[in-house]
Every structure is written in C-alpha cells, then in structure tokens.
mmCIF file of C-alpha atoms in Angstrom:
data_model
loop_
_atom_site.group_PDB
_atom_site.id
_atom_site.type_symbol
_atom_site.label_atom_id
_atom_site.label_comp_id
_atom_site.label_asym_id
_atom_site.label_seq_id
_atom_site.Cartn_x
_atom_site.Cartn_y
_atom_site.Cartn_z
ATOM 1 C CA UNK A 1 0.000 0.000 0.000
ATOM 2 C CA UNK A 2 2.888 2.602 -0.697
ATOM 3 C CA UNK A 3 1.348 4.530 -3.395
ATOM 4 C CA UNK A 4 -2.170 3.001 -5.210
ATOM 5 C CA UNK A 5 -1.262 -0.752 -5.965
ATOM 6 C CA UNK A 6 -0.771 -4.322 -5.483
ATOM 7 C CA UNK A 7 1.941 -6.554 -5.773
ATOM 8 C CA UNK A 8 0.723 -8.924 -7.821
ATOM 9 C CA UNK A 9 2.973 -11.722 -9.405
ATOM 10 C CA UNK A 10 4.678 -11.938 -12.134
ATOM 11 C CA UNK A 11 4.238 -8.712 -13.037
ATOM 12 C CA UNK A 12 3.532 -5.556 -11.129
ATOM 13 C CA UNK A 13 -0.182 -4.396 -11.469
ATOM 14 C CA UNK A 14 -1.467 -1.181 -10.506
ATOM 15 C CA UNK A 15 -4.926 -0.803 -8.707
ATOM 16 C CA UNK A 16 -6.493 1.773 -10.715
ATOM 17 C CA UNK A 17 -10.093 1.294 -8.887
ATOM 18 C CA UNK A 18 -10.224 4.724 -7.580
ATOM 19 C CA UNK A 19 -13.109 6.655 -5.943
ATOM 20 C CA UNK A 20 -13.658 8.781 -9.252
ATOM 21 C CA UNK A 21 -16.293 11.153 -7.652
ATOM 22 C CA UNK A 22 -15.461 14.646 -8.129
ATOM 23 C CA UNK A 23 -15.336 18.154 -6.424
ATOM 24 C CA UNK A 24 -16.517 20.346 -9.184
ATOM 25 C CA UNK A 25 -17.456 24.190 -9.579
ATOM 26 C CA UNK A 26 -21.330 23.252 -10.449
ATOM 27 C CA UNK A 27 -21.423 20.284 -7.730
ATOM 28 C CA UNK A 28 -23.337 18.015 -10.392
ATOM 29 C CA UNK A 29 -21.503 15.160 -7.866
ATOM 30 C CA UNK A 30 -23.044 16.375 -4.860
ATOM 31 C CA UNK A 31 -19.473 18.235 -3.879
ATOM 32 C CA UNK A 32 -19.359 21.528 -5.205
ATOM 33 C CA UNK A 33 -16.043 23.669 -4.614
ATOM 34 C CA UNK A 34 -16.089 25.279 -1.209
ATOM 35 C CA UNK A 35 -13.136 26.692 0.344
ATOM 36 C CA UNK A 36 -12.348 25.362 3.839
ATOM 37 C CA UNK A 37 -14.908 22.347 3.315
ATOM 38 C CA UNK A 38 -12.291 19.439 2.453
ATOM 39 C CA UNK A 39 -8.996 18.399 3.269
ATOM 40 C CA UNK A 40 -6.322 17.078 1.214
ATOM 41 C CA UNK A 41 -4.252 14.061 2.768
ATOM 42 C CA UNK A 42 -0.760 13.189 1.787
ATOM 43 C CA UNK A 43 2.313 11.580 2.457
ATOM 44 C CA UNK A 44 5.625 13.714 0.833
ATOM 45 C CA UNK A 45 7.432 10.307 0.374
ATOM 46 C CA UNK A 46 4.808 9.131 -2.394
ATOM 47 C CA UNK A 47 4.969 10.603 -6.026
ATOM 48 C CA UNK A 48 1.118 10.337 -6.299
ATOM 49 C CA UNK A 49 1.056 12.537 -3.854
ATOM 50 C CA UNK A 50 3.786 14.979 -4.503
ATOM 51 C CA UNK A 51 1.742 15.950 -7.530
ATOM 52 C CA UNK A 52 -1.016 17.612 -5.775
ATOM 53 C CA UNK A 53 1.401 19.368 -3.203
ATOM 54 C CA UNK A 54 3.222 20.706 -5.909
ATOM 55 C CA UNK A 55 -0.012 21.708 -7.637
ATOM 56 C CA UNK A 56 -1.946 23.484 -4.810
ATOM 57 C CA UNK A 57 1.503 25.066 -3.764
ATOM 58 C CA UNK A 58 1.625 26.514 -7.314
ATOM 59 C CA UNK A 59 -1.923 27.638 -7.689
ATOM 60 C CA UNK A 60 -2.012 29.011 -3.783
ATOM 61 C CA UNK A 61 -4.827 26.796 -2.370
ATOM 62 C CA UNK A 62 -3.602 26.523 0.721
ATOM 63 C CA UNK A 63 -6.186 28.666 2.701
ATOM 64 C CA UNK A 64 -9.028 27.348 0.524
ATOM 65 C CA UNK A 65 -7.881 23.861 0.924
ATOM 66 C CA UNK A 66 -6.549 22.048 3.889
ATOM 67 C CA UNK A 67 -3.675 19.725 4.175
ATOM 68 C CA UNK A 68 -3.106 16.730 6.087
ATOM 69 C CA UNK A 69 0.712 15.279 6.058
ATOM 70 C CA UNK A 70 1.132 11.711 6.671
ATOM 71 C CA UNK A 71 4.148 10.209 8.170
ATOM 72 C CA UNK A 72 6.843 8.002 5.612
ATOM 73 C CA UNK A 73 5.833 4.624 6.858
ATOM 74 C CA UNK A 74 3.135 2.692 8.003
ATOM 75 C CA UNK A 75 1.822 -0.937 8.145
ATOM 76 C CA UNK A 76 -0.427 -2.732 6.115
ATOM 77 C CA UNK A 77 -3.701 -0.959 7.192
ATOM 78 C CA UNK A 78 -2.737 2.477 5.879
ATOM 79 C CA UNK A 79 -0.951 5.601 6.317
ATOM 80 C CA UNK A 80 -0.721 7.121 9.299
ATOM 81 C CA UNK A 81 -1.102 10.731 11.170
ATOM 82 C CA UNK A 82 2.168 10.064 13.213
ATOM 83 C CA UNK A 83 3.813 13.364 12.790
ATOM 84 C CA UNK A 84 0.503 15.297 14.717
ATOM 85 C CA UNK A 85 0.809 15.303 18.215
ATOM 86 C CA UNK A 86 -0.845 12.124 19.347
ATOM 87 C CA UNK A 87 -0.849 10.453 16.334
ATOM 88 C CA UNK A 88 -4.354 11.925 15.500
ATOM 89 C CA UNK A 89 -4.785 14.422 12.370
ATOM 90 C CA UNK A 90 -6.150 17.994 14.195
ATOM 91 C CA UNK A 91 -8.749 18.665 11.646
ATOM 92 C CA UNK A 92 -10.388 14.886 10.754
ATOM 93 C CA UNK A 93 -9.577 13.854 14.048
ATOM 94 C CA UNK A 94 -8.707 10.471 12.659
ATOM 95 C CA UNK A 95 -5.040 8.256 13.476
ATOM 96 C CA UNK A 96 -5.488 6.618 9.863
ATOM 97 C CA UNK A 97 -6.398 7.434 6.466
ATOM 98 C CA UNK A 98 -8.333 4.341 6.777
ATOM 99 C CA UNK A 99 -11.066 6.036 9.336
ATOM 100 C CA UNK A 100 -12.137 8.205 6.303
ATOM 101 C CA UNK A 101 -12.328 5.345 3.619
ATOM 102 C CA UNK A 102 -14.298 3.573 6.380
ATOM 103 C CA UNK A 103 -16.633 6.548 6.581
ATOM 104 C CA UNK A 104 -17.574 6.931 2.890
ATOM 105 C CA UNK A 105 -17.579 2.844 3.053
ATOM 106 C CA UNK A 106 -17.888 0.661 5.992
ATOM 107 C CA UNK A 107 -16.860 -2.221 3.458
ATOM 108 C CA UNK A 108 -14.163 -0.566 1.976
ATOM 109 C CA UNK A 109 -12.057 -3.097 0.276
ATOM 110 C CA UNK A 110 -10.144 -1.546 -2.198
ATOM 111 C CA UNK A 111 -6.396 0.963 -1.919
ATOM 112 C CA UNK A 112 -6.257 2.831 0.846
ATOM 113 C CA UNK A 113 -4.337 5.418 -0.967
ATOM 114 C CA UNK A 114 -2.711 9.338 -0.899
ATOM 115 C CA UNK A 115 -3.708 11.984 -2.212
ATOM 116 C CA UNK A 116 -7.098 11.813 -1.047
ATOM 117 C CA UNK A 117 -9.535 14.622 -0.443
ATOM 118 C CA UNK A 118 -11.387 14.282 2.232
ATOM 119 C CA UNK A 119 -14.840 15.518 3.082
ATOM 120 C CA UNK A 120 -14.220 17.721 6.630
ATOM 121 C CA UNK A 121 -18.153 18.308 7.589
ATOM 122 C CA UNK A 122 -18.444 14.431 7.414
ATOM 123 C CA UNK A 123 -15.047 13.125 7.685
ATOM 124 C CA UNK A 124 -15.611 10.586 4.458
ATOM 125 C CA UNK A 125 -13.624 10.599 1.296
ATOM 126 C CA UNK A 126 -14.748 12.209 -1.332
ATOM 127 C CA UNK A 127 -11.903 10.933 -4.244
ATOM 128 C CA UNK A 128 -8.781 9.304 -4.072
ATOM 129 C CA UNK A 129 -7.955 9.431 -8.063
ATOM 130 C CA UNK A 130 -4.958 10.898 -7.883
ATOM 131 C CA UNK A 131 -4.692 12.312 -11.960
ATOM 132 C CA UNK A 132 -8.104 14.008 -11.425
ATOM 133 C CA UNK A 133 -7.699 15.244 -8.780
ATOM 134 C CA UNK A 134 -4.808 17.581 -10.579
ATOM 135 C CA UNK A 135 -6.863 18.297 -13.007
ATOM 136 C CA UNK A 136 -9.709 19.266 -10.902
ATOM 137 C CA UNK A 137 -7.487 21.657 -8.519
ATOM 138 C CA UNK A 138 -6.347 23.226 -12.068
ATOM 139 C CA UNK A 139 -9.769 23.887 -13.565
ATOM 140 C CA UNK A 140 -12.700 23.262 -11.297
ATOM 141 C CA UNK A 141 -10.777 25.050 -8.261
ATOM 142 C CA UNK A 142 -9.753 28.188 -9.843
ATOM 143 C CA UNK A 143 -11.991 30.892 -8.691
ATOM 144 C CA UNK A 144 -9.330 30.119 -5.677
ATOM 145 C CA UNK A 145 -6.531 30.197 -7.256
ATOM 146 C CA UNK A 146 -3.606 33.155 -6.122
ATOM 147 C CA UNK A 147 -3.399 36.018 -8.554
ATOM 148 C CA UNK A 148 -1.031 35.352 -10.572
ATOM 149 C CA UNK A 149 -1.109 31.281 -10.619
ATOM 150 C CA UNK A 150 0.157 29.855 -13.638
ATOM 151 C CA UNK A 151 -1.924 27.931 -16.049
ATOM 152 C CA UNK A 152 -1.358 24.373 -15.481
ATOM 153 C CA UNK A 153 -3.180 22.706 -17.731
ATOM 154 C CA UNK A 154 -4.050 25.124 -20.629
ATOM 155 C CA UNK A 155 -6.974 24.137 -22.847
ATOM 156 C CA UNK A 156 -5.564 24.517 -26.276
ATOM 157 C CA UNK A 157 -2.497 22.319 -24.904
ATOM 158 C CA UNK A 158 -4.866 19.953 -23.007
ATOM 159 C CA UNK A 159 -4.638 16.867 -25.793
ATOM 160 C CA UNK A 160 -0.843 17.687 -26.107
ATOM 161 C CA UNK A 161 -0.088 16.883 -22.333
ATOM 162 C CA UNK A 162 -2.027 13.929 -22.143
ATOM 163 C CA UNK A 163 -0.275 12.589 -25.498
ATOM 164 C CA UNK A 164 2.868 12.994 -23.927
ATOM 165 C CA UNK A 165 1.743 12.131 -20.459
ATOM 166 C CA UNK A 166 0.460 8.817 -21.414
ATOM 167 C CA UNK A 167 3.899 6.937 -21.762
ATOM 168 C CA UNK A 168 5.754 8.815 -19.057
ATOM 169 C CA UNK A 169 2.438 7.236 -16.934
ATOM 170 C CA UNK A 170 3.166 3.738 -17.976
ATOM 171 C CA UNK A 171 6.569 3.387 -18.928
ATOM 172 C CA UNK A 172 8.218 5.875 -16.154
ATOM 173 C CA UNK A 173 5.828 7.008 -12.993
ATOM 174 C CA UNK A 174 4.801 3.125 -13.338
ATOM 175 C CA UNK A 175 7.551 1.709 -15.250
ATOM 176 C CA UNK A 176 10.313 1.690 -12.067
ATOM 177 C CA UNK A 177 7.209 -0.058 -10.126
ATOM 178 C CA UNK A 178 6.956 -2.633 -12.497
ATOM 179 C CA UNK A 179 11.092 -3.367 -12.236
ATOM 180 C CA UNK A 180 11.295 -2.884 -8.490
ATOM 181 C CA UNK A 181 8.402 -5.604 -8.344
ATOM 182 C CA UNK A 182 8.469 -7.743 -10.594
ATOM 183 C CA UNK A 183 8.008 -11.755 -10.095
ATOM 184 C CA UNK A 184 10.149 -12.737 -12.588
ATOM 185 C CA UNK A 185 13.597 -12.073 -14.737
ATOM 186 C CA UNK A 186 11.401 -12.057 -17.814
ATOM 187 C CA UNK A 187 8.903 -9.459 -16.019
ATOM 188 C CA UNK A 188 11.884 -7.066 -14.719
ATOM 189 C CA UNK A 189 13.715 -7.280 -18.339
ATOM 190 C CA UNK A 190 10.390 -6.626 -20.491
ATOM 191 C CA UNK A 191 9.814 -3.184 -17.618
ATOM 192 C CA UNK A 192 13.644 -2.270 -17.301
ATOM 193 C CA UNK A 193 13.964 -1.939 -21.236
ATOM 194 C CA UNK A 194 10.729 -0.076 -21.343
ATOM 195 C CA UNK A 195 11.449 1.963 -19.307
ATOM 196 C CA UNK A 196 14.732 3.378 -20.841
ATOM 197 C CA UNK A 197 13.792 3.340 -23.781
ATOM 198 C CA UNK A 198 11.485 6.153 -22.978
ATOM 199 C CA UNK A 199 13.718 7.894 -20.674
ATOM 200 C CA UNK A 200 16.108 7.909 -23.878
ATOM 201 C CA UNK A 201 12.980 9.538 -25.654
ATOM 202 C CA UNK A 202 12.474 12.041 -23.061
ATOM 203 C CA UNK A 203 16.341 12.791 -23.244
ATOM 204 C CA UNK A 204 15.950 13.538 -27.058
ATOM 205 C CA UNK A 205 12.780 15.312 -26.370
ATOM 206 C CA UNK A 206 14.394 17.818 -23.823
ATOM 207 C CA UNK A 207 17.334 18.412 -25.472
ATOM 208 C CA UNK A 208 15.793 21.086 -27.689
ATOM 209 C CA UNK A 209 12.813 22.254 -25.324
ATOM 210 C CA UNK A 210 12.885 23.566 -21.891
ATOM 211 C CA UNK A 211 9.612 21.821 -20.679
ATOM 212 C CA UNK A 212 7.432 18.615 -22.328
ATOM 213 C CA UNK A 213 4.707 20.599 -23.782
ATOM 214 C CA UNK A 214 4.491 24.380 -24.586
ATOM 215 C CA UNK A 215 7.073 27.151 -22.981
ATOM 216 C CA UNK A 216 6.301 27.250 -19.498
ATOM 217 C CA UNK A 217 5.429 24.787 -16.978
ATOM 218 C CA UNK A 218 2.343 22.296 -17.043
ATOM 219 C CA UNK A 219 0.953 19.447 -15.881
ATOM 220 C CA UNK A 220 3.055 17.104 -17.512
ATOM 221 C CA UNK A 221 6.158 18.468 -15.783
ATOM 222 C CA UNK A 222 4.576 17.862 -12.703
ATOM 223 C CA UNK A 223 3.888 14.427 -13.778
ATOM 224 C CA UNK A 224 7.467 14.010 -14.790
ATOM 225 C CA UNK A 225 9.484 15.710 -12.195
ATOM 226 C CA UNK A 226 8.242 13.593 -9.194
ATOM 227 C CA UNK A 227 9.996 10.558 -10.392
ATOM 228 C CA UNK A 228 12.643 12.036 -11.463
ATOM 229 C CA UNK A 229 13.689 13.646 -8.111
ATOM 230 C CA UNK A 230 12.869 10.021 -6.673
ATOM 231 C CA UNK A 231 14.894 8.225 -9.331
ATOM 232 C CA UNK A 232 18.766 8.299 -8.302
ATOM 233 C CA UNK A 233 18.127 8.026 -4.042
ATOM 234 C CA UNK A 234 15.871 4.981 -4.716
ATOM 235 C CA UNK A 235 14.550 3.841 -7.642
ATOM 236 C CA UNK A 236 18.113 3.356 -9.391
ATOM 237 C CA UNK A 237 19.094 1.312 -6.331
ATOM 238 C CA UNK A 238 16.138 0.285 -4.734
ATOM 239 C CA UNK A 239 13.801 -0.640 -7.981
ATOM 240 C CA UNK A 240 17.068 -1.644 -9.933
ATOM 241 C CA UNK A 241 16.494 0.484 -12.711
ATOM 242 C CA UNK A 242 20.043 1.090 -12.550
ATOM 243 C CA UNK A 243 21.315 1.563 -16.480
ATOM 244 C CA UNK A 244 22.120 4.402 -15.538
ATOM 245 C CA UNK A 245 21.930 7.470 -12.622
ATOM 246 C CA UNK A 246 19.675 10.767 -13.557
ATOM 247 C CA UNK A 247 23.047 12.826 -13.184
ATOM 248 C CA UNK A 248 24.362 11.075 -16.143
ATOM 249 C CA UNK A 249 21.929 11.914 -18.599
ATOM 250 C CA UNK A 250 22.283 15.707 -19.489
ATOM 251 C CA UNK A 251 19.338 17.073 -20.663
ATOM 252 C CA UNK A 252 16.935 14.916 -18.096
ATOM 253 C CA UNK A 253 19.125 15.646 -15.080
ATOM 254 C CA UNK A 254 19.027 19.833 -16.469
ATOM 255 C CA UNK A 255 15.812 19.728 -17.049
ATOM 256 C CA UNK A 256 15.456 18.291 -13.599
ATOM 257 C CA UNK A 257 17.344 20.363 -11.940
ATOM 258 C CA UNK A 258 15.630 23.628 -13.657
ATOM 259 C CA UNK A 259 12.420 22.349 -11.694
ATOM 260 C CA UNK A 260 14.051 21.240 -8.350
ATOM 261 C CA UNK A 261 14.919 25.229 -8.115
ATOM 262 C CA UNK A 262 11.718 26.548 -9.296
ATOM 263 C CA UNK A 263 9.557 27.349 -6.273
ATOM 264 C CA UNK A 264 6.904 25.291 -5.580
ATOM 265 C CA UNK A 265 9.043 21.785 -6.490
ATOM 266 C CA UNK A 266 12.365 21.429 -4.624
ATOM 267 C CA UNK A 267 10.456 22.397 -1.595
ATOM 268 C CA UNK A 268 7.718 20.556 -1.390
ATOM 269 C CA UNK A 269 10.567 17.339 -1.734
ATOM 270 C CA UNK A 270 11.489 15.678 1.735
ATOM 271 C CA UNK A 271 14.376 13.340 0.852
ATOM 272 C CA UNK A 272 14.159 11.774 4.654
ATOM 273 C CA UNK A 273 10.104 10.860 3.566
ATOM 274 C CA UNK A 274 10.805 9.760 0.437
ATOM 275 C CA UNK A 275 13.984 7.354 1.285
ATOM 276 C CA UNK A 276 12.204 6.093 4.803
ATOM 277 C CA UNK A 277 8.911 5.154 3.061
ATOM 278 C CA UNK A 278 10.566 3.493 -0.087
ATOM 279 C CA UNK A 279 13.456 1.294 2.198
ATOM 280 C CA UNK A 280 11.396 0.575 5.266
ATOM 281 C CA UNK A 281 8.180 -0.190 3.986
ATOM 282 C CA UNK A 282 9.093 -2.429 0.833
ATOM 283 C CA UNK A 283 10.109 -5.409 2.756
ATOM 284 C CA UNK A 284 9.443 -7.763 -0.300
ATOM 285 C CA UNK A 285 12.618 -5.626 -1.585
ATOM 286 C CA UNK A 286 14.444 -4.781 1.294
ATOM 287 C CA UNK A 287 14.009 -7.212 3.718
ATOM 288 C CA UNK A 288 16.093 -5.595 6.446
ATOM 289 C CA UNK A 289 14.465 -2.238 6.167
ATOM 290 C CA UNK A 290 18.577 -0.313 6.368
ATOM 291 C CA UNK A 291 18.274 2.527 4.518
ATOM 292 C CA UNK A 292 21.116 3.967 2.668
ATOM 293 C CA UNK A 293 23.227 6.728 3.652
ATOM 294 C CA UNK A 294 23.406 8.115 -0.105
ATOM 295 C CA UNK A 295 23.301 9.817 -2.431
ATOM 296 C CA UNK A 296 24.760 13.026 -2.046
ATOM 297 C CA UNK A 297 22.098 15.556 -2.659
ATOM 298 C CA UNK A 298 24.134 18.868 -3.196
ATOM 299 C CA UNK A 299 23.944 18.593 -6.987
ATOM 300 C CA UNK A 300 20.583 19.195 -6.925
ATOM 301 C CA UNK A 301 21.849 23.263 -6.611
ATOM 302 C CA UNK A 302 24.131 23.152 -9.042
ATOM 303 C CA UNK A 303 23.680 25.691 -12.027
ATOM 304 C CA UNK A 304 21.167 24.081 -14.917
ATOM 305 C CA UNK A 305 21.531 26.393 -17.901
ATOM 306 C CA UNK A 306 18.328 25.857 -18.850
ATOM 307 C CA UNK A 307 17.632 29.045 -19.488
ATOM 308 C CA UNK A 308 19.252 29.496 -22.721
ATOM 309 C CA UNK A 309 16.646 27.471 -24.327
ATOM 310 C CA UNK A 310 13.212 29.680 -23.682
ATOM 311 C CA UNK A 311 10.121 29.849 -21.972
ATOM 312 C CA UNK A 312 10.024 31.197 -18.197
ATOM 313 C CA UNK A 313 8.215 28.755 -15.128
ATOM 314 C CA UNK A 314 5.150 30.526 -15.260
ATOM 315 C CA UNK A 315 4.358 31.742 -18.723
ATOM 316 C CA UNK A 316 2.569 35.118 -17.567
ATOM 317 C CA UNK A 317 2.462 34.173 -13.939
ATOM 318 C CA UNK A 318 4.630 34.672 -11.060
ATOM 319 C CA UNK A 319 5.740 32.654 -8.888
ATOM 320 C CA UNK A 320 3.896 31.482 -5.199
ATOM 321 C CA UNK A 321 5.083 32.949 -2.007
ATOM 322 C CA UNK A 322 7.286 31.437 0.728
ATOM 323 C CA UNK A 323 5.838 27.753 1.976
ATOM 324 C CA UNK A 324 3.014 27.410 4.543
ATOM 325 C CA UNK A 325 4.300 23.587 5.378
ATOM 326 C CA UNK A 326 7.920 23.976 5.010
ATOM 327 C CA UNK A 327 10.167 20.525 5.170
ATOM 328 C CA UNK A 328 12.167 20.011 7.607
ATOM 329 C CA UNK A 329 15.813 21.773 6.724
ATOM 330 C CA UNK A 330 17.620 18.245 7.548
ATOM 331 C CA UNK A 331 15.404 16.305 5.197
ATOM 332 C CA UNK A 332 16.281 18.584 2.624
ATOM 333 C CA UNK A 333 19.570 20.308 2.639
ATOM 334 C CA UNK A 334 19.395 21.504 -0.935
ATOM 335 C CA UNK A 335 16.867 23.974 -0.111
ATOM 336 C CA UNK A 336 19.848 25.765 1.929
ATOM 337 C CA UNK A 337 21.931 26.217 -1.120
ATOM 338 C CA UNK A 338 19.733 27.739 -3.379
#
C-alpha cells in the first residue's frame, strides 16, 4: 500500500479502482467547490502525492484547501497521522487514512491510498484518483486560485499533455514499479527496457525544449518531475532500474534540476520521507528495512543552464510565495543552497 497498488505476481499491477467522484465548480456530484470544506491528505514520500502538493503550492490553495501530512511509513492498514501530536490528524480527528475510507464505506475493500480529499463536515472521502484530482485543482478550483497562478493545464495544450503524459504514466511514474516488483527475470527485463527506452525519448525530447509541452510549466512536468527527483536516491538502487543514474543523462538531469529550483518543487521534496517510506516499507525488496546513507544531494543546486533554451516557469504568472508547510531543513539540505 505505498502509493495506489498491489503486488501482484509476475508482473507488477497497478490498482487503478479509484473513488472517481469529483469536487466540481457546479457540484453536479453532490461536492461543489467550497473553500475550507475538504482536506487534502498526503504523504511527501509518495509521487502520487507529490503531484497535488506541488499543484496546490503553485496555484495558492492553501487557505481554501486544507492539508493533512502523513508520516513516511506505516503498516499494512494504511498511512498514518504520526507526525501530529498524538498520532491523530487535528482537523479529521482520525489516526489513519483508513477512518475516512471507512466513513464513505464501511466495506471498503479496495487501496487505501494518498492523495485523497477528504470531506471535513463528514469526515468521508470524497476521491482518491490521484490524476483528477490535478486536473480538478487546475480547472474546477480556480476561482481560488492566487493572482497570478500559472496555467497548469491550458486548454488549447490539453490533448498535447495527455499525449505525452500517457507513456511517461506507464513506462516511467509506473515503469520503475513494475522493475522494483516484478516476479520474474522475464517481467523485470520486459519493464527495465521499457522503461529506458522512454527515458532515452524524453532525453531527445528535452534536449531542444525547456519543458514537455508548450514554454512554461504544465501538468506534464509535474507528472514528470516527481519521479525524477525520486529516481537516483531509490529507484536506481532500490527498484534496480540502474542503467544508468539521472546525473548522467544531461538534458533529463538539467531539465530536472531547472524544476528542483523553481519554487513550488524542490520544496515541497522531503528526501528523509521519500527514502524512509521506499526502504522501510518495501520489505518484499528490502528485507532488512537499512536505509542507505546516499546519495549526495548537493547537486541538486548546481547551475542548470536551462535558461538558454526559452520559456520562463510561469508563462505570464509569477511565482507562489514562501511555503506554509515547510520541510524540515535536515530532510532537505538543498533547499539551503539555493
């Protein structure tokens, strides 16, 4: 239950069975857009998650929407509110994501998952579909959104970002699942080539452009960059998609790099979350739960040059303020260099 999934044998298999209800301007799904009515819950060591942090950091929903921050690890239940005092979330009032599955479905029986949105007044989840939900804080959440909040997912681009979205999806954000679990040599070789053979794409692709679609920042980036910053501290190691490190491929570890140091990405990333979570939790891969003392992260400051090539962050938006939930300087050290 790290991020939405099963390990199924021989191959990896995500759980896509999500709570697709959504929290729309007109309410036509009986949860209209109310600021201060629902509560997002996360964890920052899970990429599913670091989406929507990154997104309602960027857009500046943080007074109309709520967060709840999950510790790195848990059990096989669910994710836990361990970093509150007592254990207990202060807004649901809940130790466990679980209570709030429970409460939208006493029989709950599928992923117990972050990001989920959670409905405050009656402490039930309202969706747990983590690529909606994106989509929805882009669009159907905007009459919140700062002034100046850059547009995300821009409707003439809209068909271009999901084109190019749809293999990072399945042979990247999922890919490195499907090496790290796979069942079988055959499974792990058919998912390892896959998957760099579209990272070699991607390298080609951003060679020539600053970002994946248009000149400034959308939701494909978003989609992108949270494996990326994952990929040399654990899933190059961990997952054993190991060809080679993100720091040795140019124009993916620039490109990287460009977003690491654009507000609203490098810190929102807890490196403690992410490497606890990833070595504790998967005991299938890591049996004795040690987690490394690598990699050095100070590279992630280094100079990226991507400017040269066009485009600004946020088209003709500026950038969001400071951090309201600000990692923890030691999980993070980069953030100190920049």
């Amino acid at each position: 239950m790290s991020e939405p999934g099963t390990y199924v044998e021989p191959t990896f298999k995500r759980d896509t069975n999500y709570i697709e209800t959504r929290i729309t301007a007109d309410g036509r799904d009986g949860f209209p857009v109310e600021a201060g009515r629902y509560r997002l819950v996360v964890s920052r060591a899970c990429p599913w998650a670091n989406r929507a942090i990154i997104v309602r950091r960027l857009l500046g929903l943080e007074d109309a929407l709520s967060i709840g921050i999950c510790g790195p690890t848990h059990d096989r239940r669910s994710w836990t509110f361990d970093l509150d005092p007592g254990h207990v979330d202060p807004v649901l009032r809940i130790p466990r994501i679980q209570d709030a599955y429970f409460a939208r479905d006493p029989q709950y029986a599928r992923g117990i998952t972050v990001p989920a949105i959670v409905d405050v007044p009656t402490g039930a989840v309202v969706t747990n579909d983590f690529k909606q939900i994106t989509i929805d804080l882009e669009t159907e959440w905007a009459a919140f959104h700062r002034e100046g909040a850059p547009d995300l997912y821009p409707e003439h681009l809209r068909a271009e970002i999901e084109e190019v979205s749809e293999p990072i999806y399945r042979f990247v954000n999922n890919g490195v699942y499907r090496c790290g679990f796979a069942g079988t040599q055959a499974a792990y070789d058919k998912a390892y080539l896959r998957l760099w053979r579209h990272l070699d794409v991607l390298e080609e692709h951003l060679s020539t452009r600053r970002y994946l679609v248009g000149d400034h920042i959308t939701e494909a980036d978003i989609r992108l960059f949270t494996t990326l910053v994952r990929f040399d501290t654990v899933y190059h190691g961990h997952f054993k998609c190991n060809r080679n490190k993100l720091i040795e491929l140019p124009a993916l570890w620039a490109y990287a790099r460009d977003l690491f140091q654009t507000p609203g990405f490098g810190d929102t990333v807890d490196f403690t979350h992410i490497k606890a979570h990833y070595y504790v939790v998967h005991r299938d891969v890591n049996p004795t739960g040690i987690i490394p003392g690598g990699p050095d992260l100070t590279n992630w400051a280094e100079p990226h040059g991507r400017e040269s090539l066009g485009g600004s962050p946020f088209g003709d938006g500026t950038p969001p303020g400071p951090p309201r939930e600000v990692v923890p300087p030691e999980h993070n050290p980069v953030l100190a260099l920049l």
